[in-house]
mmCIF file of C-alpha atoms in Angstrom:
data_model
loop_
_atom_site.group_PDB
_atom_site.id
_atom_site.type_symbol
_atom_site.label_atom_id
_atom_site.label_comp_id
_atom_site.label_asym_id
_atom_site.label_seq_id
_atom_site.Cartn_x
_atom_site.Cartn_y
_atom_site.Cartn_z
ATOM 1 C CA MET A 1 21.812 12.811 -4.080
ATOM 2 C CA MET A 2 18.560 13.217 -5.940
ATOM 3 C CA HIS A 3 15.130 13.041 -4.319
ATOM 4 C CA ASN A 4 16.343 14.319 -0.956
ATOM 5 C CA ASP A 5 12.756 15.079 0.034
ATOM 6 C CA ILE A 6 12.109 11.395 0.495
ATOM 7 C CA ALA A 7 15.020 10.655 2.831
ATOM 8 C CA PRO A 8 13.574 12.146 6.062
ATOM 9 C CA ALA A 9 10.275 10.319 5.675
ATOM 10 C CA VAL A 10 11.911 6.983 4.887
ATOM 11 C CA HIS A 11 14.446 7.292 7.690
ATOM 12 C CA SER A 12 11.831 8.452 10.195
ATOM 13 C CA ALA A 13 9.444 5.612 9.449
ATOM 14 C CA ARG A 14 12.155 2.955 9.481
ATOM 15 C CA ALA A 15 13.928 4.204 12.587
ATOM 16 C CA PHE A 16 10.723 4.747 14.531
ATOM 17 C CA GLY A 17 9.290 1.375 13.569
ATOM 18 C CA VAL A 18 12.459 -0.532 14.434
ATOM 19 C CA ARG A 19 12.804 1.259 17.783
ATOM 20 C CA GLN A 20 9.209 0.443 18.666
ATOM 21 C CA PHE A 21 9.767 -3.245 17.911
ATOM 22 C CA ASP A 22 13.035 -3.412 19.811
ATOM 23 C CA SER A 23 11.507 -1.713 22.836
ATOM 24 C CA GLY A 24 8.513 -4.044 22.798
ATOM 25 C CA ARG A 25 6.040 -1.196 22.324
ATOM 26 C CA ILE A 26 4.623 -2.805 19.208
ATOM 27 C CA ASP A 27 3.379 -6.366 19.304
ATOM 28 C CA GLY A 28 3.569 -8.370 16.136
ATOM 29 C CA ARG A 29 3.735 -12.033 15.200
ATOM 30 C CA CYS A 30 7.021 -12.705 13.449
ATOM 31 C CA SER A 31 7.505 -15.407 10.866
ATOM 32 C CA ARG A 32 10.260 -16.535 8.552
ATOM 33 C CA VAL A 33 9.855 -16.527 4.792
ATOM 34 C CA ARG A 34 12.179 -18.746 2.822
ATOM 35 C CA ARG A 35 13.896 -17.593 -0.368
ATOM 36 C CA LYS A 36 11.487 -17.636 -3.334
ATOM 37 C CA ALA A 37 8.481 -18.127 -1.016
ATOM 38 C CA PHE A 38 5.488 -15.821 -1.326
ATOM 39 C CA LEU A 39 4.478 -13.588 1.563
ATOM 40 C CA TYR A 40 1.240 -12.875 -0.298
ATOM 41 C CA ARG A 41 0.004 -12.896 -3.887
ATOM 42 C CA ALA A 42 -2.170 -10.530 -5.874
ATOM 43 C CA GLY A 43 -5.784 -11.464 -5.240
ATOM 44 C CA ASP A 44 -5.166 -12.962 -1.787
ATOM 45 C CA PRO A 45 -7.506 -11.637 0.928
ATOM 46 C CA VAL A 46 -5.987 -8.792 2.949
ATOM 47 C CA ALA A 47 -5.372 -9.885 6.546
ATOM 48 C CA GLU A 48 -5.731 -6.310 7.874
ATOM 49 C CA CYS A 49 -2.068 -5.964 8.704
ATOM 50 C CA VAL A 50 1.176 -4.647 7.273
ATOM 51 C CA PHE A 51 4.505 -6.438 7.425
ATOM 52 C CA ALA A 52 7.719 -5.027 8.862
ATOM 53 C CA ILE A 53 10.817 -6.683 7.418
ATOM 54 C CA ARG A 54 13.129 -7.727 10.255
ATOM 55 C CA TYR A 55 15.817 -9.064 7.935
ATOM 56 C CA GLY A 56 16.169 -10.139 4.336
ATOM 57 C CA SER A 57 14.654 -8.620 1.207
ATOM 58 C CA PHE A 58 11.634 -8.963 -1.056
ATOM 59 C CA LYS A 59 10.498 -8.307 -4.595
ATOM 60 C CA HIS A 60 7.086 -6.684 -4.995
ATOM 61 C CA TYR A 61 5.342 -6.698 -8.349
ATOM 62 C CA ARG A 62 1.997 -6.228 -10.051
ATOM 63 C CA ALA A 63 0.595 -7.317 -13.389
ATOM 64 C CA ASP A 64 0.137 -4.627 -16.047
ATOM 65 C CA GLY A 65 -2.676 -4.440 -18.575
ATOM 66 C CA THR A 66 -1.089 -7.190 -20.666
ATOM 67 C CA GLY A 67 -0.570 -9.492 -17.688
ATOM 68 C CA ALA A 68 3.200 -8.951 -17.602
ATOM 69 C CA GLN A 69 4.892 -8.653 -14.214
ATOM 70 C CA LYS A 70 6.075 -5.140 -13.369
ATOM 71 C CA ILE A 71 8.318 -4.784 -10.324
ATOM 72 C CA THR A 72 7.325 -1.846 -8.120
ATOM 73 C CA CYS A 73 9.959 -2.045 -5.362
ATOM 74 C CA PHE A 74 12.607 -4.121 -3.575
ATOM 75 C CA PRO A 75 11.817 -3.739 0.159
ATOM 76 C CA VAL A 76 14.625 -4.607 2.591
ATOM 77 C CA CYS A 77 15.158 -4.712 6.360
ATOM 78 C CA GLY A 78 13.304 -1.813 7.991
ATOM 79 C CA ASP A 79 10.816 -1.456 5.147
ATOM 80 C CA PHE A 80 7.119 -2.241 5.331
ATOM 81 C CA LEU A 81 5.039 -4.341 2.963
ATOM 82 C CA ALA A 82 1.289 -4.250 2.149
ATOM 83 C CA LEU A 83 0.893 -0.501 2.701
ATOM 84 C CA ASP A 84 -0.776 -0.373 -0.714
ATOM 85 C CA SER A 85 -3.352 -2.896 0.508
ATOM 86 C CA ILE A 86 -4.722 -0.684 3.296
ATOM 87 C CA GLY A 87 -8.400 -0.109 2.560
ATOM 88 C CA GLN A 88 -8.493 -2.988 0.048
ATOM 89 C CA THR A 89 -10.152 -6.384 0.433
ATOM 90 C CA LYS A 90 -7.570 -8.168 -1.732
ATOM 91 C CA HIS A 91 -3.857 -7.600 -2.265
ATOM 92 C CA LEU A 92 -3.075 -5.611 -5.379
ATOM 93 C CA GLY A 93 0.451 -6.983 -5.774
ATOM 94 C CA THR A 94 2.659 -9.939 -4.958
ATOM 95 C CA ALA A 95 5.561 -10.059 -2.496
ATOM 96 C CA VAL A 96 8.174 -12.816 -2.807
ATOM 97 C CA ALA A 97 11.340 -13.234 -0.730
ATOM 98 C CA MET A 98 14.613 -12.799 -2.627
ATOM 99 C CA GLU A 99 16.512 -14.440 0.252
ATOM 100 C CA ASP A 100 15.675 -16.066 3.579
ATOM 101 C CA SER A 101 13.823 -13.322 5.446
ATOM 102 C CA GLU A 102 11.721 -12.574 8.503
ATOM 103 C CA VAL A 103 8.676 -10.317 8.793
ATOM 104 C CA CYS A 104 6.508 -9.167 11.673
ATOM 105 C CA GLU A 105 2.790 -8.545 11.237
ATOM 106 C CA ILE A 106 1.401 -5.262 12.557
ATOM 107 C CA GLY A 107 -2.387 -5.203 12.702
ATOM 108 C CA TYR A 108 -4.364 -2.157 11.681
ATOM 109 C CA ALA A 109 -5.626 -1.835 15.253
ATOM 110 C CA THR A 110 -2.038 -1.574 16.485
ATOM 111 C CA LEU A 111 -1.239 1.029 13.832
ATOM 112 C CA ARG A 112 -4.170 3.149 14.981
ATOM 113 C CA GLN A 113 -2.577 3.188 18.439
ATOM 114 C CA GLN A 114 0.700 4.422 16.905
ATOM 115 C CA PRO A 115 -0.393 7.491 14.875
ATOM 116 C CA LEU A 116 3.161 8.808 14.427
ATOM 117 C CA LEU A 117 4.312 5.549 12.861
ATOM 118 C CA PHE A 118 1.137 5.207 10.794
ATOM 119 C CA HIS A 119 1.330 8.726 9.360
ATOM 120 C CA SER A 120 5.065 8.356 8.646
ATOM 121 C CA LEU A 121 4.441 5.109 6.785
ATOM 122 C CA ILE A 122 1.648 6.565 4.676
ATOM 123 C CA ARG A 123 3.718 9.644 3.850
ATOM 124 C CA GLN A 124 6.671 7.426 2.951
ATOM 125 C CA ASN A 125 4.504 5.338 0.650
ATOM 126 C CA ILE A 126 3.107 8.392 -1.148
ATOM 127 C CA LEU A 127 6.555 9.926 -1.609
ATOM 128 C CA ASP A 128 7.986 6.618 -2.823
ATOM 129 C CA ILE A 129 5.304 6.305 -5.481
ATOM 130 C CA ARG A 130 5.679 9.917 -6.610
ATOM 131 C CA ASN A 131 9.460 9.998 -6.742
ATOM 132 C CA THR A 132 9.803 6.564 -8.289
ATOM 133 C CA SER A 133 7.404 7.561 -11.061
ATOM 134 C CA LEU A 134 9.378 10.742 -11.731
ATOM 135 C CA GLN A 135 12.655 8.844 -11.776
ATOM 136 C CA LEU A 136 11.567 5.964 -13.995
ATOM 137 C CA TYR A 137 9.765 7.985 -16.637
ATOM 138 C CA ARG A 138 11.790 11.195 -16.834
ATOM 139 C CA SER A 139 15.396 10.260 -16.029
ATOM 140 C CA PRO A 140 18.051 8.947 -18.426
ATOM 141 C CA ALA A 141 19.084 5.336 -17.996
ATOM 142 C CA GLU A 142 22.428 6.004 -16.280
ATOM 143 C CA GLN A 143 20.736 8.311 -13.771
ATOM 144 C CA ARG A 144 18.119 5.688 -12.931
ATOM 145 C CA LEU A 145 20.767 3.059 -12.251
ATOM 146 C CA ALA A 146 22.966 5.412 -10.198
ATOM 147 C CA THR A 147 19.989 6.436 -8.061
ATOM 148 C CA PHE A 148 19.031 2.789 -7.611
ATOM 149 C CA LEU A 149 22.520 1.816 -6.414
ATOM 150 C CA LEU A 150 22.640 4.784 -4.035
ATOM 151 C CA ARG A 151 19.226 3.985 -2.633
ATOM 152 C CA LEU A 152 20.381 0.453 -1.840
ATOM 153 C CA SER A 153 23.539 1.907 -0.297
ATOM 154 C CA ARG A 154 21.473 4.121 1.979
ATOM 155 C CA GLN A 155 19.151 1.274 2.939
ATOM 156 C CA TYR A 156 22.009 -1.057 3.865
ATOM 157 C CA GLY A 157 23.724 1.766 5.744
ATOM 158 C CA GLN A 158 20.600 2.288 7.845
ATOM 159 C CA GLN A 159 20.779 -1.396 8.800
ATOM 160 C CA GLY A 160 24.261 -0.856 10.206
ATOM 161 C CA ASP A 161 26.024 -2.521 7.277
ATOM 162 C CA ALA A 162 28.763 -0.939 5.175
ATOM 163 C CA PRO A 163 26.875 1.410 2.837
ATOM 164 C CA THR A 164 29.435 1.192 0.042
ATOM 165 C CA ARG A 165 29.804 -2.600 0.005
ATOM 166 C CA TYR A 166 26.828 -4.898 -0.397
ATOM 167 C CA ARG A 167 25.407 -7.804 -2.356
ATOM 168 C CA LEU A 168 22.633 -7.266 -4.874
ATOM 169 C CA PRO A 169 19.861 -9.721 -3.893
ATOM 170 C CA MET A 170 18.019 -9.210 -7.163
ATOM 171 C CA SER A 171 18.924 -10.392 -10.664
ATOM 172 C CA ARG A 172 19.925 -8.162 -13.578
ATOM 173 C CA PRO A 173 16.589 -8.837 -15.346
ATOM 174 C CA ASP A 174 14.734 -7.813 -12.180
ATOM 175 C CA ILE A 175 16.730 -4.585 -11.942
ATOM 176 C CA ALA A 176 15.963 -3.927 -15.609
ATOM 177 C CA ASN A 177 12.257 -4.610 -15.055
ATOM 178 C CA TYR A 178 12.132 -2.187 -12.135
ATOM 179 C CA LEU A 179 14.068 0.553 -13.941
ATOM 180 C CA HIS A 180 12.108 0.085 -17.196
ATOM 181 C CA LEU A 181 15.251 -0.830 -19.103
ATOM 182 C CA ALA A 182 16.391 -3.771 -21.180
ATOM 183 C CA PRO A 183 18.500 -6.348 -19.270
ATOM 184 C CA GLU A 184 21.388 -5.801 -21.671
ATOM 185 C CA SER A 185 21.227 -2.063 -20.927
ATOM 186 C CA VAL A 186 21.642 -2.711 -17.199
ATOM 187 C CA SER A 187 24.593 -5.029 -17.798
ATOM 188 C CA ARG A 188 26.191 -2.522 -20.160
ATOM 189 C CA LEU A 189 25.714 0.394 -17.733
ATOM 190 C CA LEU A 190 27.146 -1.574 -14.812
ATOM 191 C CA HIS A 191 30.151 -2.361 -16.976
ATOM 192 C CA HIS A 192 30.460 1.326 -17.893
ATOM 193 C CA PHE A 193 30.238 2.368 -14.241
ATOM 194 C CA LYS A 194 33.033 -0.091 -13.483
ATOM 195 C CA LEU A 195 35.231 1.235 -16.289
ATOM 196 C CA ALA A 196 34.601 4.807 -15.119
ATOM 197 C CA GLY A 197 35.869 3.893 -11.633
ATOM 198 C CA LEU A 198 32.525 4.351 -9.890
ATOM 199 C CA ILE A 199 32.107 0.751 -8.715
ATOM 200 C CA LEU A 200 33.758 -2.621 -8.418
ATOM 201 C CA LEU A 201 31.548 -5.491 -9.454
ATOM 202 C CA GLU A 202 31.845 -9.266 -9.294
ATOM 203 C CA ASN A 203 28.674 -11.217 -9.957
ATOM 204 C CA ARG A 204 26.231 -9.693 -7.421
ATOM 205 C CA ASP A 205 28.840 -8.237 -5.064
ATOM 206 C CA ILE A 206 29.240 -4.491 -5.490
ATOM 207 C CA VAL A 207 31.597 -1.920 -3.982
ATOM 208 C CA ILE A 208 31.002 1.792 -4.558
ATOM 209 C CA THR A 209 34.501 3.160 -5.060
ATOM 210 C CA ASP A 210 33.592 6.760 -5.886
ATOM 211 C CA LEU A 211 30.516 7.695 -3.868
ATOM 212 C CA SER A 212 30.742 11.388 -4.705
ATOM 213 C CA ALA A 213 30.855 10.769 -8.451
ATOM 214 C CA LEU A 214 27.934 8.340 -8.266
ATOM 215 C CA GLU A 215 25.931 10.924 -6.321
ATOM 216 C CA GLN A 216 26.672 13.481 -9.027
ATOM 217 C CA MET A 217 25.492 10.953 -11.593
ATOM 218 C CA ALA A 218 22.206 10.679 -9.699
ATOM 219 C CA LEU A 219 21.620 14.420 -9.891
ATOM 220 C CA ALA A 220 19.716 16.319 -12.571
ATOM 221 C CA ASN A 221 20.229 15.838 -16.281
ATOM 222 C CA GLY A 222 22.880 18.531 -16.433
ATOM 223 C CA ASN A 223 25.506 15.951 -15.516
ATOM 224 C CA ARG A 224 24.754 13.683 -18.480
ATOM 225 C CA ALA A 225 27.279 15.241 -20.859
ATOM 226 C CA THR A 226 30.102 15.098 -18.306
ATOM 227 C CA PHE A 227 29.377 11.502 -17.416
ATOM 228 C CA SER A 228 29.045 10.432 -21.035
ATOM 229 C CA THR A 229 32.454 11.984 -21.746
ATOM 230 C CA GLU A 230 33.993 10.154 -18.779
ATOM 231 C CA LEU A 231 32.541 6.867 -19.988
ATOM 232 C CA SER A 232 33.882 7.437 -23.499
ATOM 233 C CA HIS A 233 37.362 8.091 -22.112
ATOM 234 C CA ALA A 234 37.160 5.058 -19.837
ATOM 235 C CA MET A 235 36.205 2.874 -22.790
ATOM 236 C CA GLY A 236 38.968 4.309 -24.917
ATOM 237 C CA SER A 237 36.645 5.675 -27.587
#
């Protein structure tokens, strides 16, 4: 799978944070966030805390120079929100729940008492930004989508769910926005992946039927020709 350098940092931060909550070593006020409700909006004052997602999922976005919404990530259970607001007086982005969710607030003072967690979170955030930028601006469309599906698979697997069977909480237009693609391109690629035997897809329910092939698709550009040939055969062209 591509971007393997990010996996240890993400796993370490998630696993450590969840263990600390479950053991009661980290205190944090938990609250539920209903589907489509905002956890915070760009411009809101920063409350000097980050948010650990206990369950559910969110969409995080910022406005670009034209005022258009650009999705930066889809945090799920085990992820942390508002890391990009540390050191700021106002939130730079907006976080909205894609489904009924629950978050726990961790104050900066508490983070300072947990240096291992704090440093893991910061490192995760830096690696996420770097690797996402590389993926979205330098990778072909099919590679972006394959990596995206595999990343979700890994995230759901870390929650204890089946990593190859999950429901997409976000819409096709949102996926397209995040991957810097046209919505019709995402729909077409998902259809191609299905025809090539990589996935089963019904509405937002997805099953990865050929994990190894999808991982190969997420590798470097050298696999593009092979995959394109497989898609052509699958489509009967």
